[in-house]
Tab-separated table of C-alpha atoms in Angstrom:
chain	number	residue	atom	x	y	z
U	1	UNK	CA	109.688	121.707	106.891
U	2	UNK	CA	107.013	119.825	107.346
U	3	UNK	CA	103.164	121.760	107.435
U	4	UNK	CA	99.214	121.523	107.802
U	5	UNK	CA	97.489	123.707	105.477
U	6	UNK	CA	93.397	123.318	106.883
U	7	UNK	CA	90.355	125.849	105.171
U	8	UNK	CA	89.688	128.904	106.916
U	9	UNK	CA	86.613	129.562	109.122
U	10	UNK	CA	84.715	129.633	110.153
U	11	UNK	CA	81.946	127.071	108.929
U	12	UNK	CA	78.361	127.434	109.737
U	13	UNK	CA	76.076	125.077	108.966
U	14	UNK	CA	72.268	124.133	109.953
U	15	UNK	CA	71.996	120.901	111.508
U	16	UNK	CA	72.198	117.661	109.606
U	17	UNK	CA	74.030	119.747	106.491
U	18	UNK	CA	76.862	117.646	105.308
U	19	UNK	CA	80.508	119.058	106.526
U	20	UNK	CA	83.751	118.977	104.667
U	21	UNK	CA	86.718	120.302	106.286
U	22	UNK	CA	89.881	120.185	104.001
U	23	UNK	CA	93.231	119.571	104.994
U	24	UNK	CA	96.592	119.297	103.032
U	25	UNK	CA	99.694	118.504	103.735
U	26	UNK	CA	103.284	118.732	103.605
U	27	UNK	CA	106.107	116.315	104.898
U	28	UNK	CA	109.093	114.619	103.670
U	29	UNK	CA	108.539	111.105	105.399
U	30	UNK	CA	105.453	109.202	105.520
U	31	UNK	CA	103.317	110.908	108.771
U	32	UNK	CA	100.466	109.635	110.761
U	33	UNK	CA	97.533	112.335	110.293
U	34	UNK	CA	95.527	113.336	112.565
U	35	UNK	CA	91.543	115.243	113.704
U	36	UNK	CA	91.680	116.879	116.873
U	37	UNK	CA	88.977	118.462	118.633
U	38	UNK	CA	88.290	121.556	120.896
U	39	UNK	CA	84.849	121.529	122.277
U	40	UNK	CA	83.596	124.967	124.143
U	41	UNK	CA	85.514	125.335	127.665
U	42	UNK	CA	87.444	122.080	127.267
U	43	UNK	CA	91.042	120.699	126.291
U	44	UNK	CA	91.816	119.514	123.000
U	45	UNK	CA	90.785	115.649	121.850
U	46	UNK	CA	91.648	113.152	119.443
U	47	UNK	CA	88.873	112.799	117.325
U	48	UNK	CA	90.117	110.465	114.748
U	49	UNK	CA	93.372	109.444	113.020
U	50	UNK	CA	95.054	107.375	110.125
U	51	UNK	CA	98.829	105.955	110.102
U	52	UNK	CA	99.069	105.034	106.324
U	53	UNK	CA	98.311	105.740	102.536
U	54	UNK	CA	94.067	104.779	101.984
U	55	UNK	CA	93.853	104.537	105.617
U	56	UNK	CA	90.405	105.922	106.622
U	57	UNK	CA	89.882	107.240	110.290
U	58	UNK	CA	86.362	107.223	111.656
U	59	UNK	CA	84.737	108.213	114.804
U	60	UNK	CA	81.142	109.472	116.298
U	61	UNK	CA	80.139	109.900	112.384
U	62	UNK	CA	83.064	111.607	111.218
U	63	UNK	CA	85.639	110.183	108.538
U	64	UNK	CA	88.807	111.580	106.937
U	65	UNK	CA	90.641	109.288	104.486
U	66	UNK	CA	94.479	109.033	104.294
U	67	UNK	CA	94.999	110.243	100.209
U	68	UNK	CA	98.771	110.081	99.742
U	69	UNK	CA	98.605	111.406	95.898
U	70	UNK	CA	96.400	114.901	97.250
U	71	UNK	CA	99.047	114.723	100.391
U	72	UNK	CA	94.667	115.567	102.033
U	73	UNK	CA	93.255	113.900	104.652
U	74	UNK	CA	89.285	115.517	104.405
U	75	UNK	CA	86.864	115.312	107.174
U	76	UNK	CA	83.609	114.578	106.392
U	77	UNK	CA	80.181	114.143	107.986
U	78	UNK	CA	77.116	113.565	106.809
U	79	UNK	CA	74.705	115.260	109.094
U	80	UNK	CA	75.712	117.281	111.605
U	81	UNK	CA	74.465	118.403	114.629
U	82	UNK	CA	74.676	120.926	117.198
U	83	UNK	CA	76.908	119.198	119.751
U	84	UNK	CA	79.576	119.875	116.935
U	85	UNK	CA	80.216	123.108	117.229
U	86	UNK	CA	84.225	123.200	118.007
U	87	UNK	CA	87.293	124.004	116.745
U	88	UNK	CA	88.456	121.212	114.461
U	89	UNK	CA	92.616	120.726	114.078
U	90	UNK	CA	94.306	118.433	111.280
U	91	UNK	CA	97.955	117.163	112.212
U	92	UNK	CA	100.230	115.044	111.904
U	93	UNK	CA	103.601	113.339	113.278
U	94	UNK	CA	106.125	112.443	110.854
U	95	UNK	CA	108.205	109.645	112.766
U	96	UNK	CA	107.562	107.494	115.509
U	97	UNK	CA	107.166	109.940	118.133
U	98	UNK	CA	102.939	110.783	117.659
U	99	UNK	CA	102.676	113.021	120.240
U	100	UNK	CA	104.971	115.470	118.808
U	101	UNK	CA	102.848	116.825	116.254
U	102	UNK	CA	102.508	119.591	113.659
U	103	UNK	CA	98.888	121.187	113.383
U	104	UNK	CA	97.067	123.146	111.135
U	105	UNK	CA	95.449	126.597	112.586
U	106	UNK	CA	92.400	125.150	113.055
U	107	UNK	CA	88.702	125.014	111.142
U	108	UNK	CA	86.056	126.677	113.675
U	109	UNK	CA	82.351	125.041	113.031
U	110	UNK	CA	79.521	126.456	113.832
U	111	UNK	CA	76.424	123.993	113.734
U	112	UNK	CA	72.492	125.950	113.819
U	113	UNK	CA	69.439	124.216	114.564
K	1	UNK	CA	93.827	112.237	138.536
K	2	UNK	CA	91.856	111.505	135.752
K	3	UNK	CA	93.166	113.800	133.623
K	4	UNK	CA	96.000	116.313	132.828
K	5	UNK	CA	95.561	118.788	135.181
K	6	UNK	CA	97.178	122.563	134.702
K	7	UNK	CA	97.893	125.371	136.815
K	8	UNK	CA	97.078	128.570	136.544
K	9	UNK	CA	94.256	128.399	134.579
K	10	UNK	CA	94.809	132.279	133.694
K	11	UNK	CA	98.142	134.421	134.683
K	12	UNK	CA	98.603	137.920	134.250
K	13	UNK	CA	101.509	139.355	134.415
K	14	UNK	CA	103.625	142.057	134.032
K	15	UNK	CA	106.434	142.379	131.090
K	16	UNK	CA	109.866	141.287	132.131
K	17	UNK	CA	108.358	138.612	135.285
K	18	UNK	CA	109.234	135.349	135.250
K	19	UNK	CA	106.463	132.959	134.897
K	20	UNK	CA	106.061	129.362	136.301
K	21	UNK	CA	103.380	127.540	134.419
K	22	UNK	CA	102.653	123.593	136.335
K	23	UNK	CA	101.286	120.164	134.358
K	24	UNK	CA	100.351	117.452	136.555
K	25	UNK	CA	99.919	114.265	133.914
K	26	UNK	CA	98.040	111.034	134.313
K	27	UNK	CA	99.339	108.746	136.532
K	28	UNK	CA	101.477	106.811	134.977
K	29	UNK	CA	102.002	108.790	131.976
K	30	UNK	CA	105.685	108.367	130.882
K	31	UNK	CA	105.575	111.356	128.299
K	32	UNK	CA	104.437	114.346	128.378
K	33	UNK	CA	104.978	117.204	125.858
K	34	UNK	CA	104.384	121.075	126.297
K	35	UNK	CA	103.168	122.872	123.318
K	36	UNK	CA	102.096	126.725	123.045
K	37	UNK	CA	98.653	128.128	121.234
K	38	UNK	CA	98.389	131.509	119.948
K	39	UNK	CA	95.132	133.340	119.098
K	40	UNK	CA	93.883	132.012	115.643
K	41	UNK	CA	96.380	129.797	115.361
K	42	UNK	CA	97.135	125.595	116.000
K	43	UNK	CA	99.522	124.431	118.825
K	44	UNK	CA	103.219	124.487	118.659
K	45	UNK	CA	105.122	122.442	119.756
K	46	UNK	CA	107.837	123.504	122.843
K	47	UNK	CA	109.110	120.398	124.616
K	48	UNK	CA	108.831	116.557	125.119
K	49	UNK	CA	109.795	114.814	127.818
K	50	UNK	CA	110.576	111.146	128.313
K	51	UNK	CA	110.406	110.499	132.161
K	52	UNK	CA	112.857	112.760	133.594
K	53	UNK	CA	114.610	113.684	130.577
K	54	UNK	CA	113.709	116.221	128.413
K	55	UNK	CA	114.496	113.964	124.773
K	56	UNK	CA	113.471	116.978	122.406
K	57	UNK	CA	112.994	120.349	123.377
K	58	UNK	CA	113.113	121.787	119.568
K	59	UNK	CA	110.139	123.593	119.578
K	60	UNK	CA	111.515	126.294	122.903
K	61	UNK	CA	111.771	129.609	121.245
K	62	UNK	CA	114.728	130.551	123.151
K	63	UNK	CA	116.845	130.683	126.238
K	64	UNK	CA	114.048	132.000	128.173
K	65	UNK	CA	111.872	129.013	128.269
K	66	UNK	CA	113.420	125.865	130.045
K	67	UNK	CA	111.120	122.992	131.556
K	68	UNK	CA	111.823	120.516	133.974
K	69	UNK	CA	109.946	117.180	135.125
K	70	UNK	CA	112.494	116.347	138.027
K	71	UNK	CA	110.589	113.537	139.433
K	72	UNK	CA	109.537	112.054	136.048
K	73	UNK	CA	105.557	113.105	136.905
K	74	UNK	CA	104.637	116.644	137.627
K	75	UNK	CA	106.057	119.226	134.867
K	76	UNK	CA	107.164	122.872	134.963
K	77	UNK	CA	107.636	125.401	132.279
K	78	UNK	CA	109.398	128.312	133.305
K	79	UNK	CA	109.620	131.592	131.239
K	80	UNK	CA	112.252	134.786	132.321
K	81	UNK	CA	112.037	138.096	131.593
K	82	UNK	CA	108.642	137.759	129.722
K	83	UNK	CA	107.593	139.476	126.616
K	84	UNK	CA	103.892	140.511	125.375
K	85	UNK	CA	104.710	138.292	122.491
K	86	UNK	CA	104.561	135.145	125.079
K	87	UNK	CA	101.010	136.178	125.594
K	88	UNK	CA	99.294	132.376	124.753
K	89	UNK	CA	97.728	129.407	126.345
K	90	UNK	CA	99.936	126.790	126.778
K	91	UNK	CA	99.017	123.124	126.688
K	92	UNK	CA	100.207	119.861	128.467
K	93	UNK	CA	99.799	116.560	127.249
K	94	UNK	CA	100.715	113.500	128.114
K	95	UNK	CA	100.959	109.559	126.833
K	96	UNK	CA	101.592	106.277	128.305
K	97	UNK	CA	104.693	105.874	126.100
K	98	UNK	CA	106.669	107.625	123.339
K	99	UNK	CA	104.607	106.538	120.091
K	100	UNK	CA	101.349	105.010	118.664
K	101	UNK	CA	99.005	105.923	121.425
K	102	UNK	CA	96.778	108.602	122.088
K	103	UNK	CA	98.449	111.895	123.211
K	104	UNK	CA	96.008	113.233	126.194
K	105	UNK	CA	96.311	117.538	126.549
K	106	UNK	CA	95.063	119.417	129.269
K	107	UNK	CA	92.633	122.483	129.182
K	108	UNK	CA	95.964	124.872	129.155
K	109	UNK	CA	96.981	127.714	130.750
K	110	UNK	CA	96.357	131.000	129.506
K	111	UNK	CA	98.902	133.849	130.401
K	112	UNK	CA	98.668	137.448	129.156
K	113	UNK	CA	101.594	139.496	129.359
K	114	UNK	CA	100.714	143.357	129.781
């Protein structure tokens, strides 16, 4: 079946070190992928997403790019902060239904000053 | 209300209770899904509804989970004769529509089973 394979934490980095948190995938079809986001003491958020091949998601300074040939879809920043300490979650929907989704176990960051 | 809103935030209870867990979506939300975290792990999927309907309720481990959304709004997930292994926070979410939007969850409910 269909799977999200994400690097294990956690990550700690000092502030404005550049992150990568890998993801792979596996699915039959051709899925949307997915960053979600678990901030400290809140519900989990939609950071960014991509729906095809080369597709590259972006939001608040994060990017992941769509790479059908590595089945990957990396996020990336380039400095980080503080405020980004979470728990980061690749995923993705195979199918038309997006909010049924398959996610990875989840990348915990930990940003110092 | 302006977001998904669950209830209890935290249940305890005792093995072999039944357990009624609540999801209030937003307003206006046609689906809304139910999906189960473990410690360490990513959510699971459990159940999507479609109004009133529940269109895919793959993800329910077995025969005692069931869910209903009677009304098409508010949603309850009900587990019998509960197990130490149900121990998780379980997550609502809901969407304006079926596909291609944003899926919005709720902070979840945790429940420990002792």
């Amino acid at each position: 079946g269909d799977s999200v394979t994400q690097m294990e934490g956690p990550v700690t980095l000092s502030e404005e070190a550049f992150l990568t948190i890998n993801c792979t995938y596996t699915a039959t079809g051709y899925p949307s992928l997915f960053w979600y986001v678990q901030y400290p003491g809140e519900g989990l958020q939609l950071l960014l997403k991509a729906t095809k091949a080369d597709d590259k998601g972006s939001n608040k300074g994060f990017e992941a790019t769509y790479r059908k040939e590595t089945t990957s879809f990396h996020l990336e920043k380039g400095s980080v902060q503080v405020s980004d300490s979470a728990v980061y979650f690749c995923a993705l929907s195979d199918g038309p239904n997006t909010g049924k989704l398959i996610f990875g176990q989840g990348t915990t960051l930990q940003v110092k000053p | 209300g302006a977001g998904v809103s669950q209830t209890p935030s935290n249940k305890v209870t005792e093995k072999g209770k039944y357990v009624e867990l609540r999801c209030d979506p937003i307003s206006g939300h046609t689906a809304l899904y139910w999906y189960r975290q473990s410690l360490g792990q990513g959510p699971e999927f459990l159940i999507y509804f479609q109004g009133t309907g529940a269109a895919d309720d793959s993800g329910l481990p077995n025969d005692r989970f069931f869910a209903v959304r009677p009304e098409g709004s508010v949603s309850t997930l009900k587990i019998q004769r509960t197990e130490r292994g149900d121990s998780a926070v379980y997550l609502c979410a809901s969407s304006p529509d079926r596909g291609g939007n944003t899926i919005y969850f709720g902070e979840g409910s945790w429940l420990t089973v002792v």
